[in-house]
Short mmCIF file of C-alpha atoms in Angstrom, two decimals:
data_model
loop_
_atom_site.label_atom_id
_atom_site.label_comp_id
_atom_site.label_asym_id
_atom_site.label_seq_id
_atom_site.Cartn_x
_atom_site.Cartn_y
_atom_site.Cartn_z
CA MET A 1355 86.62 -162.98 -100.92
CA ASN A 1356 84.66 -160.85 -98.43
CA ILE A 1357 82.95 -157.73 -99.82
CA PRO A 1358 82.66 -154.79 -97.23
CA THR A 1359 79.09 -153.94 -96.39
CA GLN A 1360 77.80 -150.33 -96.80
CA GLN A 1361 78.42 -148.13 -93.72
CA LYS A 1362 75.32 -147.33 -91.68
CA GLY A 1363 74.99 -144.38 -89.15
CA ILE A 1364 77.93 -142.23 -88.02
CA SER A 1365 81.08 -143.05 -86.22
CA LEU A 1366 82.18 -141.93 -82.75
CA VAL A 1367 84.83 -139.67 -84.28
CA GLU A 1368 82.21 -137.88 -86.36
CA ILE A 1369 80.04 -137.38 -83.27
CA LEU A 1370 82.94 -135.85 -81.37
CA VAL A 1371 83.78 -133.51 -84.25
CA ALA A 1372 80.14 -132.41 -84.51
CA MET A 1373 80.00 -131.77 -80.77
CA VAL A 1374 83.11 -129.59 -80.90
CA ILE A 1375 81.66 -127.57 -83.79
CA SER A 1376 78.33 -127.23 -81.92
CA ILE A 1377 80.14 -125.99 -78.81
CA PHE A 1378 81.85 -123.28 -80.84
CA LEU A 1379 78.54 -122.26 -82.45
CA LEU A 1380 76.73 -122.27 -79.09
CA GLY A 1381 79.53 -120.17 -77.57
CA GLY A 1382 79.08 -117.62 -80.33
CA VAL A 1383 75.34 -117.46 -79.72
CA ILE A 1384 75.91 -117.01 -75.99
CA GLN A 1385 78.43 -114.24 -76.64
CA VAL A 1386 75.96 -112.45 -78.89
CA TYR A 1387 73.24 -112.79 -76.22
CA ILE A 1388 75.52 -111.49 -73.46
CA GLY A 1389 76.59 -108.56 -75.63
CA ASN A 1390 73.01 -107.67 -76.52
CA LYS A 1391 71.94 -108.00 -72.87
CA ALA A 1392 74.74 -105.68 -71.75
CA THR A 1393 73.83 -103.17 -74.46
CA TYR A 1394 70.17 -103.32 -73.43
CA ASN A 1395 71.04 -102.83 -69.74
CA PHE A 1396 73.25 -99.86 -70.57
CA SER A 1397 70.63 -98.28 -72.84
CA GLU A 1398 67.92 -98.85 -70.22
CA ALA A 1399 70.09 -97.27 -67.52
CA ILE A 1400 70.87 -94.26 -69.73
CA SER A 1401 67.17 -93.82 -70.53
CA ARG A 1402 66.10 -93.97 -66.88
CA ILE A 1403 68.83 -91.56 -65.83
CA GLN A 1404 68.02 -89.10 -68.62
CA GLU A 1405 64.30 -89.25 -67.83
CA ASN A 1406 64.74 -88.79 -64.06
CA GLY A 1407 67.42 -86.11 -64.36
CA ARG A 1408 65.57 -84.00 -66.92
CA PHE A 1409 62.26 -84.25 -65.08
CA ALA A 1410 63.85 -83.25 -61.77
CA MET A 1411 65.65 -80.30 -63.35
CA ASP A 1412 62.49 -79.13 -65.16
CA ILE A 1413 60.45 -79.07 -61.94
CA ILE A 1414 63.16 -77.33 -59.90
CA THR A 1415 63.74 -74.78 -62.67
CA ARG A 1416 60.03 -73.99 -62.94
CA ASP A 1417 59.76 -73.27 -59.22
CA LEU A 1418 62.95 -71.20 -59.12
CA ARG A 1419 61.80 -69.03 -62.00
CA MET A 1420 58.67 -68.17 -59.96
CA ALA A 1421 60.63 -67.38 -56.78
CA GLY A 1422 59.77 -63.92 -55.48
CA PHE A 1423 57.02 -63.32 -58.02
CA TRP A 1424 54.32 -61.09 -56.48
CA GLY A 1425 52.38 -60.09 -59.57
CA CYS A 1426 52.89 -56.46 -60.52
CA ALA A 1427 53.37 -55.34 -56.90
CA THR A 1428 56.87 -54.00 -56.28
CA PHE A 1429 58.46 -55.73 -53.30
CA ASP A 1430 61.34 -54.05 -51.50
CA PRO A 1431 62.82 -56.21 -48.70
CA THR A 1432 63.99 -53.03 -46.95
CA ASP A 1433 60.47 -51.52 -46.99
CA THR A 1434 57.67 -54.08 -46.82
CA THR A 1435 54.85 -51.69 -45.92
CA ASN A 1436 53.02 -52.29 -49.24
CA MET A 1437 52.84 -56.06 -48.60
CA THR A 1438 50.45 -57.28 -45.87
CA ASN A 1439 50.56 -60.86 -44.58
CA ASN A 1440 47.12 -61.62 -43.12
CA LEU A 1441 47.81 -65.23 -42.14
CA ASN A 1442 47.24 -65.87 -38.45
CA PRO A 1443 50.64 -66.21 -36.72
CA ASN A 1444 48.88 -67.87 -33.76
CA GLY A 1445 46.84 -70.23 -35.91
CA THR A 1446 47.15 -74.00 -35.89
CA GLY A 1447 50.07 -75.15 -38.00
CA TYR A 1448 51.48 -71.67 -38.60
CA ASP A 1449 55.17 -71.96 -39.49
CA ALA A 1450 57.07 -68.74 -40.09
CA ASN A 1451 59.43 -70.56 -42.47
CA LEU A 1452 56.46 -71.60 -44.63
CA HIS A 1453 53.91 -68.81 -44.17
CA ASP A 1454 55.90 -65.59 -43.70
CA PHE A 1455 56.31 -64.45 -47.31
CA VAL A 1456 57.09 -60.86 -46.27
CA GLY A 1457 59.85 -61.43 -43.73
CA ASN A 1458 61.61 -64.31 -45.51
CA PRO A 1459 63.66 -64.09 -48.74
CA PRO A 1460 62.37 -65.77 -51.92
CA VAL A 1461 65.22 -68.32 -51.89
CA GLN A 1462 67.02 -69.81 -48.92
CA GLY A 1463 69.24 -72.86 -48.54
CA ALA A 1464 70.90 -75.18 -46.06
CA GLU A 1465 74.14 -77.05 -46.70
CA ASN A 1466 74.78 -80.79 -46.32
CA ASN A 1467 71.68 -81.50 -44.24
CA GLY A 1468 70.15 -84.08 -46.58
CA MET A 1469 70.89 -87.70 -47.44
CA ASN A 1470 74.45 -88.36 -48.72
CA GLY A 1471 75.48 -84.85 -47.66
CA SER A 1472 73.02 -83.19 -50.04
CA ASP A 1473 71.86 -79.58 -49.81
CA THR A 1474 68.30 -78.37 -49.23
CA ILE A 1475 66.65 -75.36 -50.86
CA THR A 1476 63.49 -73.43 -49.92
CA ILE A 1477 61.65 -71.44 -52.62
CA ARG A 1478 58.89 -68.90 -51.93
CA GLY A 1479 56.69 -67.22 -54.49
CA ALA A 1480 53.61 -67.56 -56.66
CA ALA A 1481 52.64 -70.69 -58.54
CA PRO A 1482 52.13 -70.39 -62.32
CA GLY A 1483 48.82 -68.86 -63.39
CA GLN A 1484 46.59 -66.10 -62.07
CA ALA A 1485 43.02 -64.78 -62.24
CA ASN A 1486 41.79 -61.23 -62.71
CA ILE A 1487 39.56 -59.47 -60.19
CA VAL A 1488 36.13 -58.45 -61.55
CA PRO A 1489 33.18 -56.41 -60.20
CA PRO A 1490 31.73 -55.98 -57.70
CA TYR A 1491 34.86 -54.46 -56.19
CA ASN A 1492 34.16 -54.75 -52.49
CA SER A 1493 35.55 -52.61 -49.69
CA PRO A 1494 38.45 -53.79 -47.49
CA THR A 1495 35.97 -54.98 -44.84
CA SER A 1496 34.17 -57.33 -47.24
CA ALA A 1497 34.96 -61.04 -47.03
CA ASN A 1498 34.34 -61.67 -50.75
CA ILE A 1499 36.62 -61.19 -53.75
CA PHE A 1500 35.36 -62.05 -57.25
CA ALA A 1501 37.58 -63.59 -59.95
CA ASN A 1502 37.11 -64.41 -63.63
CA VAL A 1503 38.35 -68.03 -63.48
CA SER A 1504 36.19 -70.77 -61.97
CA ASP A 1505 38.63 -73.64 -61.31
CA PHE A 1506 41.76 -71.75 -60.29
CA LEU A 1507 41.73 -72.01 -56.48
CA ALA A 1508 40.67 -74.36 -53.69
CA VAL A 1509 39.72 -73.96 -50.05
CA ASP A 1510 42.76 -73.47 -47.73
CA ASP A 1511 44.98 -72.22 -50.58
CA VAL A 1512 47.28 -69.39 -49.56
CA VAL A 1513 46.88 -66.58 -52.10
CA LEU A 1514 48.22 -63.16 -52.99
CA LEU A 1515 45.76 -60.42 -53.95
CA THR A 1516 47.78 -57.76 -55.72
CA ASN A 1517 47.77 -54.62 -57.83
CA CYS A 1518 50.71 -52.45 -58.85
CA LYS A 1519 50.59 -50.52 -55.56
CA GLY A 1520 50.48 -53.27 -52.96
CA ALA A 1521 49.31 -56.74 -52.01
CA ASP A 1522 47.51 -58.79 -49.36
CA ILE A 1523 48.28 -62.39 -48.43
CA PHE A 1524 45.50 -64.54 -46.97
CA GLN A 1525 44.13 -68.07 -46.86
CA VAL A 1526 41.00 -68.98 -48.80
CA SER A 1527 38.32 -69.93 -46.24
CA ASN A 1528 35.55 -70.72 -48.72
CA ILE A 1529 34.78 -70.70 -52.44
CA THR A 1530 31.43 -70.36 -54.19
CA ALA A 1531 30.46 -70.22 -57.84
CA GLY A 1532 29.70 -66.78 -59.23
CA THR A 1533 27.59 -65.53 -62.09
CA GLY A 1534 28.49 -63.78 -65.33
CA ALA A 1535 32.05 -62.49 -65.40
CA ALA A 1536 32.39 -63.19 -61.66
CA LYS A 1537 32.87 -66.92 -62.07
CA LEU A 1538 34.38 -67.42 -58.62
CA SER A 1539 33.74 -65.86 -55.22
CA VAL A 1540 36.78 -66.13 -52.96
CA VAL A 1541 35.99 -65.79 -49.26
CA HIS A 1542 38.64 -64.76 -46.75
CA ASN A 1543 37.08 -64.92 -43.30
CA ALA A 1544 39.08 -66.14 -40.31
CA GLY A 1545 38.36 -69.68 -41.48
CA THR A 1546 39.01 -73.03 -39.85
CA GLY A 1547 42.01 -74.09 -41.93
CA ALA A 1548 45.63 -74.08 -40.86
CA PRO A 1549 46.80 -71.43 -40.15
CA GLY A 1550 43.70 -69.34 -41.06
CA ASN A 1551 43.44 -65.54 -41.17
CA TYR A 1552 43.40 -63.02 -38.35
CA ASN A 1553 41.26 -59.93 -38.03
CA PRO A 1554 43.10 -56.78 -36.99
CA GLY A 1555 41.57 -54.52 -34.37
CA GLY A 1556 38.63 -52.42 -35.54
CA CYS A 1557 37.62 -54.87 -38.27
CA ASN A 1558 34.18 -56.13 -37.37
CA ALA A 1559 32.71 -57.13 -40.74
CA GLY A 1560 34.70 -60.16 -41.76
CA HIS A 1561 38.39 -60.03 -42.52
CA CYS A 1562 39.91 -56.67 -43.39
CA LEU A 1563 42.30 -56.15 -46.31
CA SER A 1564 44.71 -53.26 -46.62
CA GLN A 1565 42.83 -51.65 -49.56
CA THR A 1566 40.04 -52.03 -52.11
CA TYR A 1567 41.20 -54.03 -55.15
CA GLY A 1568 39.73 -52.96 -58.51
CA ASN A 1569 40.09 -53.84 -62.18
CA ASP A 1570 43.88 -53.52 -62.07
CA SER A 1571 44.13 -56.39 -59.57
CA SER A 1572 44.81 -60.12 -59.82
CA ILE A 1573 44.91 -63.09 -57.48
CA LEU A 1574 47.70 -65.68 -57.44
CA LYS A 1575 48.30 -68.88 -55.52
CA LEU A 1576 51.35 -68.77 -53.26
CA GLN A 1577 53.63 -71.65 -52.40
CA THR A 1578 56.62 -72.40 -50.22
CA VAL A 1579 58.48 -75.32 -51.76
CA ILE A 1580 61.31 -77.27 -50.13
CA TYR A 1581 63.52 -79.62 -52.16
CA ARG A 1582 65.64 -82.22 -50.36
CA ILE A 1583 67.21 -85.66 -50.81
CA ALA A 1584 65.96 -88.45 -48.55
CA ALA A 1585 65.31 -92.20 -48.59
CA GLY A 1586 62.25 -93.02 -50.66
CA ASP A 1587 59.79 -95.91 -50.42
CA SER A 1588 62.32 -98.25 -52.03
CA GLY A 1589 65.05 -97.23 -49.57
CA GLU A 1590 67.00 -95.54 -52.37
CA ALA A 1591 67.87 -91.84 -52.39
CA SER A 1592 65.09 -89.77 -53.95
CA LEU A 1593 64.28 -86.13 -54.62
CA PHE A 1594 61.44 -84.91 -52.38
CA ARG A 1595 59.31 -81.82 -53.00
CA ALA A 1596 57.32 -80.41 -50.09
CA GLU A 1597 54.71 -77.73 -50.81
CA PHE A 1598 53.80 -76.37 -47.37
CA ALA A 1599 53.12 -79.59 -45.40
CA ASN A 1600 52.50 -81.78 -48.47
CA ASP A 1601 55.71 -83.79 -48.85
CA ILE A 1602 55.95 -85.92 -52.01
CA GLU A 1603 58.64 -88.29 -53.28
CA LEU A 1604 59.13 -86.70 -56.69
CA VAL A 1605 61.90 -88.67 -58.44
CA GLU A 1606 63.84 -91.71 -57.28
CA GLY A 1607 67.49 -92.29 -58.13
CA ILE A 1608 68.61 -88.72 -57.33
CA GLU A 1609 71.61 -89.59 -55.19
CA GLN A 1610 72.90 -86.11 -54.40
CA MET A 1611 71.99 -82.45 -54.83
CA GLN A 1612 74.55 -79.67 -54.45
CA ILE A 1613 73.58 -76.02 -54.83
CA LEU A 1614 75.58 -72.83 -55.34
CA TYR A 1615 74.09 -69.36 -55.06
CA GLY A 1616 75.04 -66.50 -57.35
CA VAL A 1617 75.27 -63.37 -55.21
CA ASN A 1618 75.36 -59.85 -56.57
CA THR A 1619 77.49 -57.42 -54.58
CA ASP A 1620 77.30 -54.53 -57.06
CA THR A 1621 74.59 -51.93 -57.50
CA ASP A 1622 73.31 -53.37 -60.81
CA ASN A 1623 71.28 -56.00 -58.87
CA THR A 1624 71.34 -58.47 -61.77
CA THR A 1625 74.53 -60.35 -62.68
CA PRO A 1626 76.10 -62.52 -59.95
CA ASN A 1627 79.65 -61.62 -58.97
CA GLN A 1628 80.41 -65.02 -57.46
CA TYR A 1629 78.85 -68.39 -56.69
CA VAL A 1630 79.01 -69.56 -53.09
CA THR A 1631 77.54 -72.25 -50.85
CA SER A 1632 74.61 -71.43 -48.59
CA ASN A 1633 76.89 -71.04 -45.55
CA ASN A 1634 78.63 -68.16 -47.32
CA VAL A 1635 75.54 -66.16 -48.33
CA ALA A 1636 75.57 -63.03 -46.17
CA ASP A 1637 72.26 -61.60 -47.48
CA TRP A 1638 69.76 -63.88 -49.25
CA ASN A 1639 68.20 -60.89 -50.97
CA THR A 1640 71.41 -60.48 -52.99
CA VAL A 1641 71.01 -63.92 -54.61
CA THR A 1642 70.20 -63.44 -58.31
CA ALA A 1643 70.94 -66.94 -59.65
CA VAL A 1644 71.01 -70.54 -58.44
CA ARG A 1645 73.26 -73.32 -59.79
CA VAL A 1646 71.85 -76.81 -59.19
CA MET A 1647 73.91 -80.01 -59.58
CA LEU A 1648 72.17 -83.39 -59.41
CA LEU A 1649 73.86 -86.78 -59.29
CA VAL A 1650 71.51 -89.34 -60.83
CA VAL A 1651 72.09 -93.09 -60.47
CA SER A 1652 70.70 -96.05 -62.42
CA PRO A 1653 68.33 -98.40 -60.59
CA ASP A 1654 70.24 -101.58 -61.51
CA ASN A 1655 73.65 -102.75 -60.35
CA VAL A 1656 74.63 -104.58 -63.57
CA VAL A 1657 75.79 -101.84 -65.90
CA PHE A 1658 79.58 -101.92 -65.53
CA GLU A 1659 82.00 -104.77 -64.99
CA SER A 1660 84.12 -102.50 -62.79
CA ASP A 1661 83.54 -99.44 -60.61
CA GLN A 1662 82.78 -96.17 -62.42
CA THR A 1663 84.81 -93.01 -61.87
CA TYR A 1664 82.90 -89.77 -62.36
CA ARG A 1665 83.42 -86.08 -61.60
CA TYR A 1666 80.93 -84.35 -59.33
CA ASN A 1667 81.08 -81.05 -57.46
CA GLY A 1668 84.70 -80.49 -58.50
CA GLN A 1669 85.95 -83.93 -57.39
CA ASN A 1670 86.76 -87.25 -59.05
CA ILE A 1671 84.79 -90.00 -57.30
CA THR A 1672 85.00 -93.77 -57.76
CA SER A 1673 81.75 -95.58 -57.09
CA ALA A 1674 81.50 -98.55 -54.75
CA ASP A 1675 79.14 -100.45 -57.06
CA ARG A 1676 78.61 -101.14 -60.78
CA ARG A 1677 75.74 -98.69 -61.33
CA LEU A 1678 75.78 -95.93 -63.91
CA ARG A 1679 75.87 -92.32 -62.70
CA GLN A 1680 75.46 -89.04 -64.55
CA VAL A 1681 75.72 -85.43 -63.43
CA PHE A 1682 73.07 -82.85 -64.39
CA SER A 1683 73.87 -79.18 -63.86
CA THR A 1684 72.04 -75.98 -64.71
CA THR A 1685 72.05 -72.33 -63.66
CA ILE A 1686 68.72 -70.56 -63.18
CA ALA A 1687 68.45 -66.79 -63.13
CA LEU A 1688 66.02 -65.43 -60.55
CA ARG A 1689 63.99 -63.17 -62.81
CA ASN A 1690 61.91 -61.61 -60.04
#
């Protein structure tokens, strides 16, 4: 009688069963990984879009709120005699669109002239911050103005010297440190910068201003800012901000920018009666609000398994890729 020996190792059937179970377990792990990866990609895309969209809106809003700000000087576009632009119209690099703050409106736009049919907007006014004028209060023929802030301005800055009666616009030709309360001496000779200042006839002692500015006066830095959509360094659509001739790629992933202008046709001069495109603005000085719409796109093309449908500028649009898009919209009142 033969006695069976004790089994050693595992059989082929057991190996096959174990392999099937392992395949199911491995499939579950892969599914969990794919799900987590998709969630991470979506969260990353949302974060990038939120960051880029909010930053772009914050910068545009800040500049629009300063549009047409001339300190305490009252500016009437129908009577500009209290505002003197001393920049040299024949100087190197003079551009009336950039340097004529008296003849141009604070806000001006162009329709569908940017990348992807985007709009462009030009904003003119003072930059945030100002310095007070301190003694000695020099005569209009003096080339020196003294301010109480030492690190506020730089050579070639375009500035506005203003009180509640009027204002002068000129370019800073030189800056020197002051003493006591006069921490900064701002010089406004003809200068060598672009475009420089001009001297009107009869002014022989440096550059002439329209008046003597006393203790009720302040000096502000002026800026003409142009926002547009163009191809950035990566080839993707980006938001560009140009301050005078200094053009900077501000935020990438801004695919489109559409702008509507709130025009006031009543006598209250505050609340817009309607919002129109730039081609339908008859008088830019009647614009009292600006509505900005940005279409922001994710940098990666792996967010959706199918094309996304979104609503932008009053239309339903289906994307031609699998990238995430989000619309940012805000309305900014022109306070000045």
